[in-house]
Short mmCIF file of C-alpha atoms and ligand atoms in Angstrom, two decimals:
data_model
loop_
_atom_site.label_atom_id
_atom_site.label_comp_id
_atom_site.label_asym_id
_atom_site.label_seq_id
_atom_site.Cartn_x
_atom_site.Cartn_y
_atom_site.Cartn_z
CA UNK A 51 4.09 11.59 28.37
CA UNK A 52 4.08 7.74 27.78
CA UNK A 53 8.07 7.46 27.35
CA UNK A 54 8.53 9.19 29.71
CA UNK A 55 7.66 6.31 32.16
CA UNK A 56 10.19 4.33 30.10
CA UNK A 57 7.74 2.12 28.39
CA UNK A 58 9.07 -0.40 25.89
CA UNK A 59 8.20 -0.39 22.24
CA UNK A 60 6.08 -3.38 22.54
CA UNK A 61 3.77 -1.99 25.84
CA UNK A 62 3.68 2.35 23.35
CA UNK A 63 2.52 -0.62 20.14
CA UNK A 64 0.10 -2.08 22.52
CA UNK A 65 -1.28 0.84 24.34
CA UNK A 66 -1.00 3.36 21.22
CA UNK A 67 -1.21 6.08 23.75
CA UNK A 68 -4.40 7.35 21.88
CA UNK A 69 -6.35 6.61 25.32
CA UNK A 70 -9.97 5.61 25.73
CA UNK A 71 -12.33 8.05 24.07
CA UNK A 72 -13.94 10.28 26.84
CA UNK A 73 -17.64 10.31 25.54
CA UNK A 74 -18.20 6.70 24.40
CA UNK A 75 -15.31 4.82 26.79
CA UNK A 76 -14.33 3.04 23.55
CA UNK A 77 -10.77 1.47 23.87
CA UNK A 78 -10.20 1.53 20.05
CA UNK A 79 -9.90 4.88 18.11
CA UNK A 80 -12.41 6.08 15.88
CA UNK A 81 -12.31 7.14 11.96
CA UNK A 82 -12.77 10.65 11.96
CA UNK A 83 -14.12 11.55 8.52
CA UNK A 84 -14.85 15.05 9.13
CA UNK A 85 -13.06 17.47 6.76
CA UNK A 86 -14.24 20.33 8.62
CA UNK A 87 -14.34 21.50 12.50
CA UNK A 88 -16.20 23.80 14.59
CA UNK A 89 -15.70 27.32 15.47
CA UNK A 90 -16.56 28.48 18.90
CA UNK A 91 -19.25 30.99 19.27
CA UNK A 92 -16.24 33.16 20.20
CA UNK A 93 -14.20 33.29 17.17
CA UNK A 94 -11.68 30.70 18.03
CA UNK A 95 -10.82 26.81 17.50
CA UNK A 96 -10.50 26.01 21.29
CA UNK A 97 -10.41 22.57 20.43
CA UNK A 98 -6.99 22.31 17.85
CA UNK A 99 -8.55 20.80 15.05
CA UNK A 100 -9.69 23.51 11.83
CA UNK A 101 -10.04 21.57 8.35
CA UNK A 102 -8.54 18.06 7.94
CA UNK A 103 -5.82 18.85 5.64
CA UNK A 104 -3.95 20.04 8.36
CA UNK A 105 -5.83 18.89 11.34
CA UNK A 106 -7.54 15.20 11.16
CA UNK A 107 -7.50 14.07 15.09
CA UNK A 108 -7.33 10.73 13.48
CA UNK A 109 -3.54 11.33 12.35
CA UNK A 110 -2.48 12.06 15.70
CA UNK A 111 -2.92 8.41 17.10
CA UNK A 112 -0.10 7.31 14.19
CA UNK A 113 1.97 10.29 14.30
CA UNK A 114 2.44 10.22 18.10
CA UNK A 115 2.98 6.54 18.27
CA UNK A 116 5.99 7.04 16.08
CA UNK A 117 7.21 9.99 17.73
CA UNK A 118 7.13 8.15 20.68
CA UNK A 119 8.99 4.99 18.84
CA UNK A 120 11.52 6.94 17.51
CA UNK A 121 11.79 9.27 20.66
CA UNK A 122 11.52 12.82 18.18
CA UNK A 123 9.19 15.63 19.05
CA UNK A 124 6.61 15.44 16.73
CA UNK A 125 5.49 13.28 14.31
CA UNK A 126 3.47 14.15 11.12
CA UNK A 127 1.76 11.78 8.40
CA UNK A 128 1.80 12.00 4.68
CA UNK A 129 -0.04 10.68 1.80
CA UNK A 130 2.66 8.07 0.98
CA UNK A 131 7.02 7.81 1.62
CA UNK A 132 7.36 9.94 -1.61
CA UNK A 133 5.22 12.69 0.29
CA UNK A 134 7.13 12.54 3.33
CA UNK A 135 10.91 12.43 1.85
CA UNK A 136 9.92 15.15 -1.01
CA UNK A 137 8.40 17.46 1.95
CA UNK A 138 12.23 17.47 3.55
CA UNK A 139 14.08 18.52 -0.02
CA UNK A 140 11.36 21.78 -0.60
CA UNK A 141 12.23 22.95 2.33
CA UNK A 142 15.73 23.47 1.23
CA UNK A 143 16.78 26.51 -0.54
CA UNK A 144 17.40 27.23 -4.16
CA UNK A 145 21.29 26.54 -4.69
CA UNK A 146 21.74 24.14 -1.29
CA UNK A 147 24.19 21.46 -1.72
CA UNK A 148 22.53 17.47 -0.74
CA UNK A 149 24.19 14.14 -0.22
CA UNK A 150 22.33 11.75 -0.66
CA UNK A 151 23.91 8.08 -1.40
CA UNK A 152 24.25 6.36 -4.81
CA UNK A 153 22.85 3.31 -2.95
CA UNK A 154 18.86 4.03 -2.13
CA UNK A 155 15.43 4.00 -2.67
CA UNK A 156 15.35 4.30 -6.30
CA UNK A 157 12.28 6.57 -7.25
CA UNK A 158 13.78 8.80 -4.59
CA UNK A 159 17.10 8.93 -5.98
CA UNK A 160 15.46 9.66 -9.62
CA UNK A 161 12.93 12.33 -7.93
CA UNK A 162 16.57 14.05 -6.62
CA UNK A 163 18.06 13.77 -9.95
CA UNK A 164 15.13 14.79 -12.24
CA UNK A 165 12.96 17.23 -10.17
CA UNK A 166 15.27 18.75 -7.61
CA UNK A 167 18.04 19.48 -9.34
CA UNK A 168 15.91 21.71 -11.92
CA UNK A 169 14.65 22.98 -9.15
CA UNK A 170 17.92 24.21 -7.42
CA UNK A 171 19.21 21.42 -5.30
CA UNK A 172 22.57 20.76 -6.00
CA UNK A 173 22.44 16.87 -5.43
CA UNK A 174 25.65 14.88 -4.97
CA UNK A 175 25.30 11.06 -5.01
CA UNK A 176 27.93 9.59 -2.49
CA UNK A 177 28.58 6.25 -1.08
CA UNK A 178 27.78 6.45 2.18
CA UNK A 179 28.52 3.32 3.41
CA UNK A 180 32.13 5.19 3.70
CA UNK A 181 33.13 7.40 6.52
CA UNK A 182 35.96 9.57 4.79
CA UNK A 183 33.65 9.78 1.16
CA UNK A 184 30.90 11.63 2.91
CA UNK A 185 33.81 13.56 5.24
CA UNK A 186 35.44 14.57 1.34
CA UNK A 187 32.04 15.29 0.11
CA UNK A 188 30.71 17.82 2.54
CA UNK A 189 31.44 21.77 1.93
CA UNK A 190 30.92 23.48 5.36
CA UNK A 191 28.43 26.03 4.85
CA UNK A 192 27.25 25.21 1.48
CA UNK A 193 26.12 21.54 2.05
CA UNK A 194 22.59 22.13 4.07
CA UNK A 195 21.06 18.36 4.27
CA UNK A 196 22.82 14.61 4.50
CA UNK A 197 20.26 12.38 3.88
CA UNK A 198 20.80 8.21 4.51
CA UNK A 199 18.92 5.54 3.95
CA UNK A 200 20.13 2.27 6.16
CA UNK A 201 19.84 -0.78 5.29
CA UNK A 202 20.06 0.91 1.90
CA UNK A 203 17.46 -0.73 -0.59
CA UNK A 204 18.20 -2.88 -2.47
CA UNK A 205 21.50 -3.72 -1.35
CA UNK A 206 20.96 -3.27 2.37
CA UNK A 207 24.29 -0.80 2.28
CA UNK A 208 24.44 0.17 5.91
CA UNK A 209 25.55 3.70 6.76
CA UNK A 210 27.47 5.11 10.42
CA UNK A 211 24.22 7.07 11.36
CA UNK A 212 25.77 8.04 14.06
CA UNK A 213 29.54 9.34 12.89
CA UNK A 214 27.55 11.29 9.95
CA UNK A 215 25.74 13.30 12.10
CA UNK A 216 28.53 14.42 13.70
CA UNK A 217 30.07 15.33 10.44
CA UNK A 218 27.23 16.57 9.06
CA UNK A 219 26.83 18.80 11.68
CA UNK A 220 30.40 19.92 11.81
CA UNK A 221 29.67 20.85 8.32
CA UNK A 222 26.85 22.91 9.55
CA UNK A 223 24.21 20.36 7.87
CA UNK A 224 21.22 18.65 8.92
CA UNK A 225 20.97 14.81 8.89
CA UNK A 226 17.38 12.96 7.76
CA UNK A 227 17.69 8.91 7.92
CA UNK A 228 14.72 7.11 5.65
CA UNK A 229 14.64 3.94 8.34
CA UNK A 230 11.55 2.11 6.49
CA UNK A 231 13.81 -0.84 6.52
CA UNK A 232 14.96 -0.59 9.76
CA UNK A 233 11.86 0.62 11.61
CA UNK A 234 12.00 2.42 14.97
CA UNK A 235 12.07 -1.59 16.41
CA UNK A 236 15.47 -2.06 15.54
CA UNK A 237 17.38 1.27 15.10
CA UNK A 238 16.26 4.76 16.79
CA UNK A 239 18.17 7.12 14.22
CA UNK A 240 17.36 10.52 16.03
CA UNK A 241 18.98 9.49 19.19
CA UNK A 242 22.28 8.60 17.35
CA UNK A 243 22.06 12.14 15.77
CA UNK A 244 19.83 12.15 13.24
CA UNK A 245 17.68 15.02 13.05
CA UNK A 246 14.36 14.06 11.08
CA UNK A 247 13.62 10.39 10.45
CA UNK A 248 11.64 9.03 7.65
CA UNK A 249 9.11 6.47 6.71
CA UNK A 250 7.11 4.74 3.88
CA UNK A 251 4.68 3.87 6.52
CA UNK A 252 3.31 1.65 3.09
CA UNK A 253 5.85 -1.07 4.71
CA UNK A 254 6.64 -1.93 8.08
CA UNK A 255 4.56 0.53 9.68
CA UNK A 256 1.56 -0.80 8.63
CA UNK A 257 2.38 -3.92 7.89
CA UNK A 258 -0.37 -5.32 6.03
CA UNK A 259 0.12 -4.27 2.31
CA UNK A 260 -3.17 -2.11 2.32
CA UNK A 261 -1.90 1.50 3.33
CA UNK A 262 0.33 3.71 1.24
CA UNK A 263 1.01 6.18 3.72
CA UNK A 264 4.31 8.37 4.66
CA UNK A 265 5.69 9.94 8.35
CA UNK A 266 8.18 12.36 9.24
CA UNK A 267 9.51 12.55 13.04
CA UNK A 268 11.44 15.38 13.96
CA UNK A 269 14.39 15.67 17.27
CA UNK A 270 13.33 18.94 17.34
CA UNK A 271 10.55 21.44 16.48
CA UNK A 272 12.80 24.29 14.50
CA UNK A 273 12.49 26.38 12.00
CA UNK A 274 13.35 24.18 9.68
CA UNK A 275 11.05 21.64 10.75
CA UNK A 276 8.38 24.57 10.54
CA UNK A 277 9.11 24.77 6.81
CA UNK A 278 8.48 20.60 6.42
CA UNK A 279 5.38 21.15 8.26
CA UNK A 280 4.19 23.47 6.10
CA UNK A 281 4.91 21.45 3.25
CA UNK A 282 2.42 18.95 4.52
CA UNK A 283 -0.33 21.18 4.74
CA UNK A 284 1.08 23.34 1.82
CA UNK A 285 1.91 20.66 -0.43
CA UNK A 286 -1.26 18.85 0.00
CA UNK A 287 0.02 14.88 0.30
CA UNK A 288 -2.24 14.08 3.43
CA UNK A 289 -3.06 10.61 4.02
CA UNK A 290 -6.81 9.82 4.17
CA UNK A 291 -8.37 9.29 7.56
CA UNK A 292 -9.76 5.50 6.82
CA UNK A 293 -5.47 4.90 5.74
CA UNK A 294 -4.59 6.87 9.09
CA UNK A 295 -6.52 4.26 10.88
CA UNK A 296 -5.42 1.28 9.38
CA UNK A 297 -2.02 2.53 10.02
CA UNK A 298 -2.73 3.30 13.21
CA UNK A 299 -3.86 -0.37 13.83
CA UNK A 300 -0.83 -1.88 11.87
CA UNK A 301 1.26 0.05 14.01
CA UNK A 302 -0.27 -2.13 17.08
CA UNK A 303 1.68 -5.21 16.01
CA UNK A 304 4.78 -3.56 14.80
CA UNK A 305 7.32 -4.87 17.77
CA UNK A 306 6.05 -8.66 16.92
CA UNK A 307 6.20 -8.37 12.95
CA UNK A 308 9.60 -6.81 12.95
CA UNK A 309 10.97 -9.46 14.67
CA UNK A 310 9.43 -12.33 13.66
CA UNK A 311 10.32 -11.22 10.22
CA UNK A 312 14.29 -10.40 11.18
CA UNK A 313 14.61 -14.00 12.82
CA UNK A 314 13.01 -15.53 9.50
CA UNK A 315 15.61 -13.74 7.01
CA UNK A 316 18.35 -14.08 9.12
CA UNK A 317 17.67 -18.33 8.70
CA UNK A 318 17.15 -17.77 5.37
CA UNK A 319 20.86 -15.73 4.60
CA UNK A 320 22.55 -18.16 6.36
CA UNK A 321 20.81 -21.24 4.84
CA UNK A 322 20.96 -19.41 1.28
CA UNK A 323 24.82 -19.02 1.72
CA UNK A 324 25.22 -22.48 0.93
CA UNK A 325 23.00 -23.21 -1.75
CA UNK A 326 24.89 -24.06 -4.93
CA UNK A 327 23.00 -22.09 -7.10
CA UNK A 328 22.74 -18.60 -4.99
CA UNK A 329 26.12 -16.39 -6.26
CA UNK A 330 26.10 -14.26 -3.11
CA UNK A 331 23.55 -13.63 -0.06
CA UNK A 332 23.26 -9.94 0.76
CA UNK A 333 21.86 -9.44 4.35
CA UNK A 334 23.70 -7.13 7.22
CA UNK A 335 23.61 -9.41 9.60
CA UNK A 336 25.87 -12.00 7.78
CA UNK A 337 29.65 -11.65 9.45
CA UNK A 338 31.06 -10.97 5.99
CA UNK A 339 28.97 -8.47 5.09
CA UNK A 340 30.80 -4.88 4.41
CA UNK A 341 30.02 -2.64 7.35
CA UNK A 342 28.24 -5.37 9.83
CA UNK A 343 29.89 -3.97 12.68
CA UNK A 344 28.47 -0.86 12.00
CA UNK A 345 25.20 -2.69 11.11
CA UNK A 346 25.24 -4.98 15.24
CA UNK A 347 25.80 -1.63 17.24
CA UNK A 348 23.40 0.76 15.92
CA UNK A 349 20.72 -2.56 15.21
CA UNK A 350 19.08 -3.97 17.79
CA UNK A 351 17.48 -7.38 18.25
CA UNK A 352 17.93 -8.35 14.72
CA UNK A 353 19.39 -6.91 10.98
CA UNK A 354 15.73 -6.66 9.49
CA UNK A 355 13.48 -8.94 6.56
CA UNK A 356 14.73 -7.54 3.82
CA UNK A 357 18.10 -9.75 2.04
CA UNK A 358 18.72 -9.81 -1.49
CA UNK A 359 20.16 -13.13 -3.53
CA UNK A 360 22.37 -12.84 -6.69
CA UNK A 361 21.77 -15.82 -8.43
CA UNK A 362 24.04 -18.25 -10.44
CA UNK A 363 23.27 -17.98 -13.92
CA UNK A 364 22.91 -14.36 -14.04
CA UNK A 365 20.03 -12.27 -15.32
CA UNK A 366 18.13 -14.87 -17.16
CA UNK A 367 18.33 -17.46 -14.21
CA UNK A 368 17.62 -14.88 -11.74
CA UNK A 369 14.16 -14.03 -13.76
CA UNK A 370 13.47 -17.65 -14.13
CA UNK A 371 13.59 -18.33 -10.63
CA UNK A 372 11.54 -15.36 -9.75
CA UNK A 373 8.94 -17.24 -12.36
CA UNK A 374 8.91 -20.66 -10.67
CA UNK A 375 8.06 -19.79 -7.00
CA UNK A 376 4.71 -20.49 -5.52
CA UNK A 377 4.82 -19.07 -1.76
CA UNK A 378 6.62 -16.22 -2.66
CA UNK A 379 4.92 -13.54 -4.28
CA UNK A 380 6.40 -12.04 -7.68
CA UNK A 381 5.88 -8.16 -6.28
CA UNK A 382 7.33 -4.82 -5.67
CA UNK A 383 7.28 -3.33 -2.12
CA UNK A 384 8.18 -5.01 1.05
CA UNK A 385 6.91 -5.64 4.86
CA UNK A 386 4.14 -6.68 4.54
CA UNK A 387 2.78 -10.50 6.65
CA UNK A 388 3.29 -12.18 2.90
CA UNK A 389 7.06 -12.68 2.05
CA UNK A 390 7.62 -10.78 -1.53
CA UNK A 391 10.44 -11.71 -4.35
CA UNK A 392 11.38 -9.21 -6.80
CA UNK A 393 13.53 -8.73 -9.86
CA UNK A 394 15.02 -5.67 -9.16
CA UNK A 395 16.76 -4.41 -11.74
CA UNK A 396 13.22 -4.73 -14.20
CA UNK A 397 11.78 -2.31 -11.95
CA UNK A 398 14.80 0.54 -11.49
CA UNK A 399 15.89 0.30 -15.46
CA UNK A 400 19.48 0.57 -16.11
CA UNK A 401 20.54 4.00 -14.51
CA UNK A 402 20.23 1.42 -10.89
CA UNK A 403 23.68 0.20 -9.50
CA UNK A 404 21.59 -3.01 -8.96
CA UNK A 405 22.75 -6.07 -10.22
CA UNK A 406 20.79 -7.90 -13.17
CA UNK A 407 20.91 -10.99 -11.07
CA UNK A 408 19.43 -9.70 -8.09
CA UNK A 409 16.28 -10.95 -6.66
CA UNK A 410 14.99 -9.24 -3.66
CA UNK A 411 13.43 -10.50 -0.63
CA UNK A 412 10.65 -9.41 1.93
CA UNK A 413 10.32 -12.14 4.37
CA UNK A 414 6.80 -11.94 5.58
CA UNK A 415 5.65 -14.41 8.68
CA UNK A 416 4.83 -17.54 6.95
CA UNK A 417 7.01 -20.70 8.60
CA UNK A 418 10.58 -20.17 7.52
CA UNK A 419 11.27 -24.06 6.49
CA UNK A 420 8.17 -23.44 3.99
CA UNK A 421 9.61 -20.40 2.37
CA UNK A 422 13.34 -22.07 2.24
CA UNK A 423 11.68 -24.97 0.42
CA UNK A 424 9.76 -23.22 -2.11
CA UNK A 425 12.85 -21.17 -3.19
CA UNK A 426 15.14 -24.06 -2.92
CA UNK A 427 12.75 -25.65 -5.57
CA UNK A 428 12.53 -22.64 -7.72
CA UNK A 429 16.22 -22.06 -7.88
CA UNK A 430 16.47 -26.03 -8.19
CA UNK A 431 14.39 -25.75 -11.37
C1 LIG B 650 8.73 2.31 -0.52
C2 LIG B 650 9.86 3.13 -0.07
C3 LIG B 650 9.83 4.53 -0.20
C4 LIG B 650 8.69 5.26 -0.87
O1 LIG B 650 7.51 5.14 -0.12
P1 LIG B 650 6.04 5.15 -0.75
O2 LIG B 650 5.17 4.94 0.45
O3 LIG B 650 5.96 4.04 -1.75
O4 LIG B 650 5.86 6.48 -1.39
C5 LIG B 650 10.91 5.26 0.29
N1 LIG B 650 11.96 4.64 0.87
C6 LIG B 650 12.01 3.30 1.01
C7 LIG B 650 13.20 2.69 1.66
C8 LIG B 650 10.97 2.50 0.54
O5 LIG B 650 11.04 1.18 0.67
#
């Protein structure tokens, strides 16, 4: 109802649309540990909710914030990113043929390869940063899901959501995006095509690394969609109510974080560019970066926090820098309010395309001059 009065992201954050609870008048939602509901003296559940692993009215004020976000139909939340990307494959069909790209999230990509696969999913790994590979790739009738992740981790590969769509669905396939890097703040994926829309609400959703939490949006409520649905609820990956209202109350702040922590990496890529001891600075919004037109018209207000330095020296120098900072923080994940440095390849193991002298970055919200300083001085040595 809220969009529909054309609301911007920052007033849906703000508001949450959850309204002010009718008994009490409280403005804030509540926790709603209950794992069981009511019946009515006549035999039915008049009032929606049944047992929590479906039902938990405290998922709702989340799940319909990010619907809204994202303008999809329906939202649903999951017990962590995993939860919700999995949830998409197993509704697929023994035998279906999936792109996916060679550049993504890389527990994902091994989940596809391992798992999947035995499982019947005939997975094809494509780079999907280019138009005509995915156009070569996809068998009309046989290929049944495209699924993109842009900016791509941990290169930040950026993908035409909108021109694979309409080949996908030429091909007769679906599209999902996974937009955890992007967030609904700076690129609205179902209303350039997509069809389902994914999270790790563990990062910018919440915000404050202390949620690992997952959500799904859908542009429409199909059968298909009916089969992820009941892979929530089937599967069993439901996030916990107490998680479902911390994410809720992440979510609040979402517009701000996103892009305060955009403008900070942004200074950073271009001051990084010309440090003498940084090999290459890999952000989208740098002019030179591969597909950064692509990356300005379906981005807006800013290219993101996450960039990713190769450093001069290679693998060795890369670790040692990693080792030296003291703002930073030497940790996986990413967008949360602390900025995060990682050595990627140490953590994907050498089936990853990554680099070996890769560091990635989460810029957080501290001041951008202290962050530039304190990796100036660890690269320094
Ligand atoms: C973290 C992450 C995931 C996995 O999410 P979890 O919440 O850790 O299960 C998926 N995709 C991207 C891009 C991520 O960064």
């Amino acid at each position: 109802m809220a969009e529909r009065r054309g609301w911007a992201p920052e007033t849906l954050a703000a508001h949450t649309l959850a309204g002010v609870d009718a008994t009490s008048g409280a403005i804030v939602p509540g926790i709603a540990p209950s794992t069981t509901y009511q019946r009515d003296a006549d035999n039915n559940y008049r009032r929606g909710a049944i047992y929590s692993r479906a039902d938990n009215p405290g998922y709702k004020v989340a799940a319909e914030l990010l619907a809204a976000l994202e303008g999809g139909v329906e939202g649903l939340l999951f017990a962590s990113g995993m939860a919700a990307a999995t949830a998409v494959f197993l509704a697929l069909e023994p035998g279906d043929h999936v792109i996916a790209p060679q550049v993504m999230y890389w527990a994902l990509r091994r989940w596809l390869q391992d798992t999947a696969s035995r499982w019947g999913l005939e997975i094809e790994l494509v780079a999907c940063d280019d138009l005509a590979a995915v156009a070569a790739a996809l068998r009309p009738g046989k290929t049944k899901l495209v699924w993109l992740e842009s900016p791509a981790n941990p290169l930040w590969t950026i993908s035409d959501i909108e021109a694979i769509a309409a080949l996908a669905h030429q091909a007769g396939a679906r599209l999902a995006v996974d937009s955890t890097v992007a967030t609904p703040i700076l690129t609205r994926p179902l209303l350039l095509g997509a069809d389902i829309v994914m999270h790790s609400a563990t990062k910018y959703l919440n915000g404050h690394s202390d949620v690992v939490a997952g959500a799904l949006v859908t542009a429409e409520k199909d059968a298909f969609w009916a089969r992820v649905r009941g892979n929530l609820s089937g599967v069993g990956g439901v996030l916990g109510p107490f998680e479902a209202w911390l994410l809720q109350r992440g979510m609040r702040t979402l517009p701000l974080r996103v892009k305060a922590a955009s403008a900070g990496a942004l200074q950073l890529a271009q001051r990084l560019g010309r440090h003498p001891h940084v090999a290459a600075v890999l952000y989208p919004g740098l002019p030179n970066f591969p597909n950064h037109a692509v990356a300005a018209r379906q981005m807006q207000g800013g290219f993101g926090g996450m960039l990713s330095i190769r450093v001069q020296g290679g693998e060795a120098a890369a670790v040692a820098t990693a080792a030296r900072v003291e703002l930073w923080q030497r940790a996986t994940s990413l967008g949360g309010v602390e900025s995060l440095l990682e050595h990627r390849a140490s953590i994907e193991g050498p089936a990853s395309p990554v680099p070996s002298d890769l560091l990635r970055l989460s810029v957080g919200l501290e001041a951008v001059d202290d962050l530039y300083d304190d990796l100036d001085r660890a690269l320094r040595g």
